[in-house]
Amino acid sequence: RQPAGTVEVWVSASGQERWISDVCAAGFDEAAFGKLADRLAAHSLEELRVEDTRVTGTVAAPEEGLLFTTIPWDQGWSAWVDGERVTPVRAADAFVALELSPGEHTVELRFFPRGLAAGLAVSGGTLTGLLLWTAEMARRYRKRNRRRNFCEGA
């Protein structure tokens, strides 16, 4: 195990020495990771129910903190804790989390994609316009054919 600090790396390529700068290294402590995973698992969501756009469950929080999920962060998530709307937190810059006080809690997460309502409105307006245009073209076609049939019949 190397202590933290500066490490110089030299690579020999084609008989020439090259200096490599800005090298980053990281370590992984399996024992610490295992303890953290066990602690997180001890206070996970119970009675978990996952539907298309909704996740619900209960959790016993031993202390104030975050309920961390593996749900990818998106602004379309809304959350309720014990029936009251709360603001989801972005955890690790990638996941949805909820701030909880100590105690038993019922949590609910719902997803509604941003822009979906606007997209549906634009699509509905476009469909309405297309139907109106089609009805107008059909009306003009019938009117033109009535004139033609009237002239041919005379």
PDB file of C-alpha atoms in Angstrom:
ATOM      1  CA  ARG A   1       0.000   0.000   0.000  1.00  0.00           C
ATOM      2  CA  GLN A   2       1.459   3.335  -1.097  1.00  0.00           C
ATOM      3  CA  PRO A   3       0.985   6.470   1.002  1.00  0.00           C
ATOM      4  CA  ALA A   4      -0.663   9.421  -0.710  1.00  0.00           C
ATOM      5  CA  GLY A   5       1.760  11.764  -2.396  1.00  0.00           C
ATOM      6  CA  THR A   6       3.576  12.384  -5.639  1.00  0.00           C
ATOM      7  CA  VAL A   7       4.483   9.496  -7.899  1.00  0.00           C
ATOM      8  CA  GLU A   8       6.652   9.903 -10.970  1.00  0.00           C
ATOM      9  CA  VAL A   9       5.968   7.647 -13.940  1.00  0.00           C
ATOM     10  CA  TRP A  10       8.362   7.203 -16.849  1.00  0.00           C
ATOM     11  CA  VAL A  11       7.443   5.343 -20.013  1.00  0.00           C
ATOM     12  CA  SER A  12      10.002   4.288 -22.574  1.00  0.00           C
ATOM     13  CA  ALA A  13       8.707   4.280 -26.141  1.00  0.00           C
ATOM     14  CA  SER A  14      10.891   3.692 -29.202  1.00  0.00           C
ATOM     15  CA  GLY A  15      14.013   4.136 -27.120  1.00  0.00           C
ATOM     16  CA  GLN A  16      12.979   7.633 -26.008  1.00  0.00           C
ATOM     17  CA  GLU A  17      11.884   8.627 -22.541  1.00  0.00           C
ATOM     18  CA  ARG A  18       8.555  10.492 -22.184  1.00  0.00           C
ATOM     19  CA  TRP A  19       7.260  12.463 -19.189  1.00  0.00           C
ATOM     20  CA  ILE A  20       3.594  11.871 -18.307  1.00  0.00           C
ATOM     21  CA  SER A  21       1.938  14.568 -16.233  1.00  0.00           C
ATOM     22  CA  ASP A  22      -1.395  14.771 -14.441  1.00  0.00           C
ATOM     23  CA  VAL A  23      -1.706  11.097 -13.535  1.00  0.00           C
ATOM     24  CA  CYS A  24      -4.424  10.272 -11.027  1.00  0.00           C
ATOM     25  CA  ALA A  25      -4.630   7.089  -8.968  1.00  0.00           C
ATOM     26  CA  ALA A  26      -7.239   5.786  -6.579  1.00  0.00           C
ATOM     27  CA  GLY A  27      -7.543   2.993  -4.093  1.00  0.00           C
ATOM     28  CA  PHE A  28     -10.452   0.895  -2.906  1.00  0.00           C
ATOM     29  CA  ASP A  29     -10.910  -0.144   0.722  1.00  0.00           C
ATOM     30  CA  GLU A  30     -13.098  -3.261   0.563  1.00  0.00           C
ATOM     31  CA  ALA A  31     -13.581  -3.460   4.326  1.00  0.00           C
ATOM     32  CA  ALA A  32     -14.836   0.140   4.576  1.00  0.00           C
ATOM     33  CA  PHE A  33     -17.066  -0.404   1.541  1.00  0.00           C
ATOM     34  CA  GLY A  34     -18.532  -3.564   3.102  1.00  0.00           C
ATOM     35  CA  LYS A  35     -19.321  -1.745   6.358  1.00  0.00           C
ATOM     36  CA  LEU A  36     -20.998   1.102   4.498  1.00  0.00           C
ATOM     37  CA  ALA A  37     -23.015  -1.312   2.331  1.00  0.00           C
ATOM     38  CA  ASP A  38     -24.187  -3.197   5.444  1.00  0.00           C
ATOM     39  CA  ARG A  39     -25.187   0.073   7.145  1.00  0.00           C
ATOM     40  CA  LEU A  40     -27.139   1.220   4.087  1.00  0.00           C
ATOM     41  CA  ALA A  41     -28.858  -2.170   3.681  1.00  0.00           C
ATOM     42  CA  ALA A  42     -29.992  -2.110   7.331  1.00  0.00           C
ATOM     43  CA  HIS A  43     -32.085   1.000   6.628  1.00  0.00           C
ATOM     44  CA  SER A  44     -33.399   0.419   3.132  1.00  0.00           C
ATOM     45  CA  LEU A  45     -36.941   0.823   1.844  1.00  0.00           C
ATOM     46  CA  GLU A  46     -39.341  -1.857   3.071  1.00  0.00           C
ATOM     47  CA  GLU A  47     -42.667  -2.785   1.470  1.00  0.00           C
ATOM     48  CA  LEU A  48     -41.093  -1.536  -1.740  1.00  0.00           C
ATOM     49  CA  ARG A  49     -43.539  -1.149  -4.613  1.00  0.00           C
ATOM     50  CA  VAL A  50     -42.268  -0.176  -8.058  1.00  0.00           C
ATOM     51  CA  GLU A  51     -44.673   0.775 -10.824  1.00  0.00           C
ATOM     52  CA  ASP A  52     -44.111   2.388 -14.220  1.00  0.00           C
ATOM     53  CA  THR A  53     -43.706   5.951 -12.956  1.00  0.00           C
ATOM     54  CA  ARG A  54     -44.005   5.500  -9.197  1.00  0.00           C
ATOM     55  CA  VAL A  55     -41.958   4.043  -6.324  1.00  0.00           C
ATOM     56  CA  THR A  56     -43.341   3.719  -2.785  1.00  0.00           C
ATOM     57  CA  GLY A  57     -42.133   2.176   0.448  1.00  0.00           C
ATOM     58  CA  THR A  58     -41.460   2.659   4.136  1.00  0.00           C
ATOM     59  CA  VAL A  59     -38.169   3.257   5.896  1.00  0.00           C
ATOM     60  CA  ALA A  60     -37.004   3.470   9.502  1.00  0.00           C
ATOM     61  CA  ALA A  61     -34.404   6.249   9.702  1.00  0.00           C
ATOM     62  CA  PRO A  62     -32.248   5.887  12.842  1.00  0.00           C
ATOM     63  CA  GLU A  63     -31.039   9.491  12.529  1.00  0.00           C
ATOM     64  CA  GLU A  64     -31.445  12.550  10.348  1.00  0.00           C
ATOM     65  CA  GLY A  65     -29.931  12.006   6.935  1.00  0.00           C
ATOM     66  CA  LEU A  66     -30.487  11.070   3.307  1.00  0.00           C
ATOM     67  CA  LEU A  67     -32.439   8.167   1.906  1.00  0.00           C
ATOM     68  CA  PHE A  68     -30.160   7.358  -1.018  1.00  0.00           C
ATOM     69  CA  THR A  69     -31.659   5.566  -4.034  1.00  0.00           C
ATOM     70  CA  THR A  70     -30.130   4.097  -7.153  1.00  0.00           C
ATOM     71  CA  ILE A  71     -32.731   5.920  -9.254  1.00  0.00           C
ATOM     72  CA  PRO A  72     -30.939   8.117 -11.801  1.00  0.00           C
ATOM     73  CA  TRP A  73     -31.461  11.834 -11.168  1.00  0.00           C
ATOM     74  CA  ASP A  74     -33.854  13.677 -13.446  1.00  0.00           C
ATOM     75  CA  GLN A  75     -35.817  16.858 -12.846  1.00  0.00           C
ATOM     76  CA  GLY A  76     -39.008  14.931 -13.589  1.00  0.00           C
ATOM     77  CA  TRP A  77     -38.984  13.272 -10.139  1.00  0.00           C
ATOM     78  CA  SER A  78     -41.294  14.568  -7.416  1.00  0.00           C
ATOM     79  CA  ALA A  79     -41.392  13.196  -3.875  1.00  0.00           C
ATOM     80  CA  TRP A  80     -43.629  12.871  -0.826  1.00  0.00           C
ATOM     81  CA  VAL A  81     -42.582  11.902   2.700  1.00  0.00           C
ATOM     82  CA  ASP A  82     -45.425  10.964   5.035  1.00  0.00           C
ATOM     83  CA  GLY A  83     -47.909  12.503   2.584  1.00  0.00           C
ATOM     84  CA  GLU A  84     -46.164  15.888   2.398  1.00  0.00           C
ATOM     85  CA  ARG A  85     -44.473  17.044  -0.790  1.00  0.00           C
ATOM     86  CA  VAL A  86     -40.697  17.436  -0.448  1.00  0.00           C
ATOM     87  CA  THR A  87     -37.933  18.398  -2.844  1.00  0.00           C
ATOM     88  CA  PRO A  88     -35.764  15.471  -3.998  1.00  0.00           C
ATOM     89  CA  VAL A  89     -32.024  15.919  -3.506  1.00  0.00           C
ATOM     90  CA  ARG A  90     -29.408  15.165  -6.157  1.00  0.00           C
ATOM     91  CA  ALA A  91     -26.989  12.710  -4.516  1.00  0.00           C
ATOM     92  CA  ALA A  92     -23.490  12.029  -5.837  1.00  0.00           C
ATOM     93  CA  ASP A  93     -24.456  14.273  -8.756  1.00  0.00           C
ATOM     94  CA  ALA A  94     -26.313  11.323 -10.263  1.00  0.00           C
ATOM     95  CA  PHE A  95     -29.017   9.804  -8.037  1.00  0.00           C
ATOM     96  CA  VAL A  96     -32.315  10.728  -6.358  1.00  0.00           C
ATOM     97  CA  ALA A  97     -32.203  11.038  -2.561  1.00  0.00           C
ATOM     98  CA  LEU A  98     -34.607  12.306   0.101  1.00  0.00           C
ATOM     99  CA  GLU A  99     -33.854  14.176   3.315  1.00  0.00           C
ATOM    100  CA  LEU A 100     -35.375  12.325   6.276  1.00  0.00           C
ATOM    101  CA  SER A 101     -35.727  13.024   9.989  1.00  0.00           C
ATOM    102  CA  PRO A 102     -35.355  10.168  12.492  1.00  0.00           C
ATOM    103  CA  GLY A 103     -38.283   7.748  12.652  1.00  0.00           C
ATOM    104  CA  GLU A 104     -40.610   5.681  10.478  1.00  0.00           C
ATOM    105  CA  HIS A 105     -41.534   7.243   7.160  1.00  0.00           C
ATOM    106  CA  THR A 106     -43.670   6.436   4.145  1.00  0.00           C
ATOM    107  CA  VAL A 107     -42.039   7.690   0.966  1.00  0.00           C
ATOM    108  CA  GLU A 108     -43.337   8.055  -2.551  1.00  0.00           C
ATOM    109  CA  LEU A 109     -41.512   9.062  -5.716  1.00  0.00           C
ATOM    110  CA  ARG A 110     -43.352   9.899  -8.937  1.00  0.00           C
ATOM    111  CA  PHE A 111     -41.895  10.556 -12.361  1.00  0.00           C
ATOM    112  CA  PHE A 112     -43.360  12.847 -15.002  1.00  0.00           C
ATOM    113  CA  PRO A 113     -40.887  13.739 -17.778  1.00  0.00           C
ATOM    114  CA  ARG A 114     -40.157  17.427 -18.185  1.00  0.00           C
ATOM    115  CA  GLY A 115     -41.528  18.683 -21.454  1.00  0.00           C
ATOM    116  CA  LEU A 116     -44.098  15.904 -21.785  1.00  0.00           C
ATOM    117  CA  ALA A 117     -47.056  18.224 -21.117  1.00  0.00           C
ATOM    118  CA  ALA A 118     -45.750  20.772 -23.641  1.00  0.00           C
ATOM    119  CA  GLY A 119     -45.078  17.999 -26.156  1.00  0.00           C
ATOM    120  CA  LEU A 120     -48.593  16.640 -25.737  1.00  0.00           C
ATOM    121  CA  ALA A 121     -50.057  20.141 -26.166  1.00  0.00           C
ATOM    122  CA  VAL A 122     -48.053  20.731 -29.358  1.00  0.00           C
ATOM    123  CA  SER A 123     -49.006  17.309 -30.709  1.00  0.00           C
ATOM    124  CA  GLY A 124     -52.670  17.874 -29.847  1.00  0.00           C
ATOM    125  CA  GLY A 125     -52.627  21.288 -31.514  1.00  0.00           C
ATOM    126  CA  THR A 126     -50.958  19.844 -34.601  1.00  0.00           C
ATOM    127  CA  LEU A 127     -53.510  17.025 -34.799  1.00  0.00           C
ATOM    128  CA  THR A 128     -56.374  19.506 -34.397  1.00  0.00           C
ATOM    129  CA  GLY A 129     -54.910  21.697 -37.151  1.00  0.00           C
ATOM    130  CA  LEU A 130     -54.489  18.691 -39.434  1.00  0.00           C
ATOM    131  CA  LEU A 131     -58.089  17.598 -38.844  1.00  0.00           C
ATOM    132  CA  LEU A 132     -59.398  21.121 -39.518  1.00  0.00           C
ATOM    133  CA  TRP A 133     -57.283  21.388 -42.689  1.00  0.00           C
ATOM    134  CA  THR A 134     -58.502  17.953 -43.871  1.00  0.00           C
ATOM    135  CA  ALA A 135     -62.138  18.922 -43.208  1.00  0.00           C
ATOM    136  CA  GLU A 136     -61.675  22.189 -45.147  1.00  0.00           C
ATOM    137  CA  MET A 137     -60.048  20.382 -48.101  1.00  0.00           C
ATOM    138  CA  ALA A 138     -62.907  17.834 -48.138  1.00  0.00           C
ATOM    139  CA  ARG A 139     -65.476  20.666 -48.054  1.00  0.00           C
ATOM    140  CA  ARG A 140     -63.771  22.436 -50.989  1.00  0.00           C
ATOM    141  CA  TYR A 141     -63.540  19.165 -52.937  1.00  0.00           C
ATOM    142  CA  ARG A 142     -67.275  18.469 -52.469  1.00  0.00           C
ATOM    143  CA  LYS A 143     -68.183  22.047 -53.408  1.00  0.00           C
ATOM    144  CA  ARG A 144     -66.057  21.907 -56.608  1.00  0.00           C
ATOM    145  CA  ASN A 145     -67.532  18.535 -57.602  1.00  0.00           C
ATOM    146  CA  ARG A 146     -71.107  19.823 -57.077  1.00  0.00           C
ATOM    147  CA  ARG A 147     -70.417  22.695 -59.497  1.00  0.00           C
ATOM    148  CA  ARG A 148     -68.833  20.355 -62.026  1.00  0.00           C
ATOM    149  CA  ASN A 149     -71.722  17.890 -61.798  1.00  0.00           C
ATOM    150  CA  PHE A 150     -74.240  20.733 -62.134  1.00  0.00           C
ATOM    151  CA  CYS A 151     -72.504  22.081 -65.275  1.00  0.00           C
ATOM    152  CA  GLU A 152     -72.252  18.619 -66.865  1.00  0.00           C
ATOM    153  CA  GLY A 153     -75.912  17.872 -66.177  1.00  0.00           C
ATOM    154  CA  ALA A 154     -77.222  21.015 -67.909  1.00  0.00           C
TER     155      ALA A 154
END
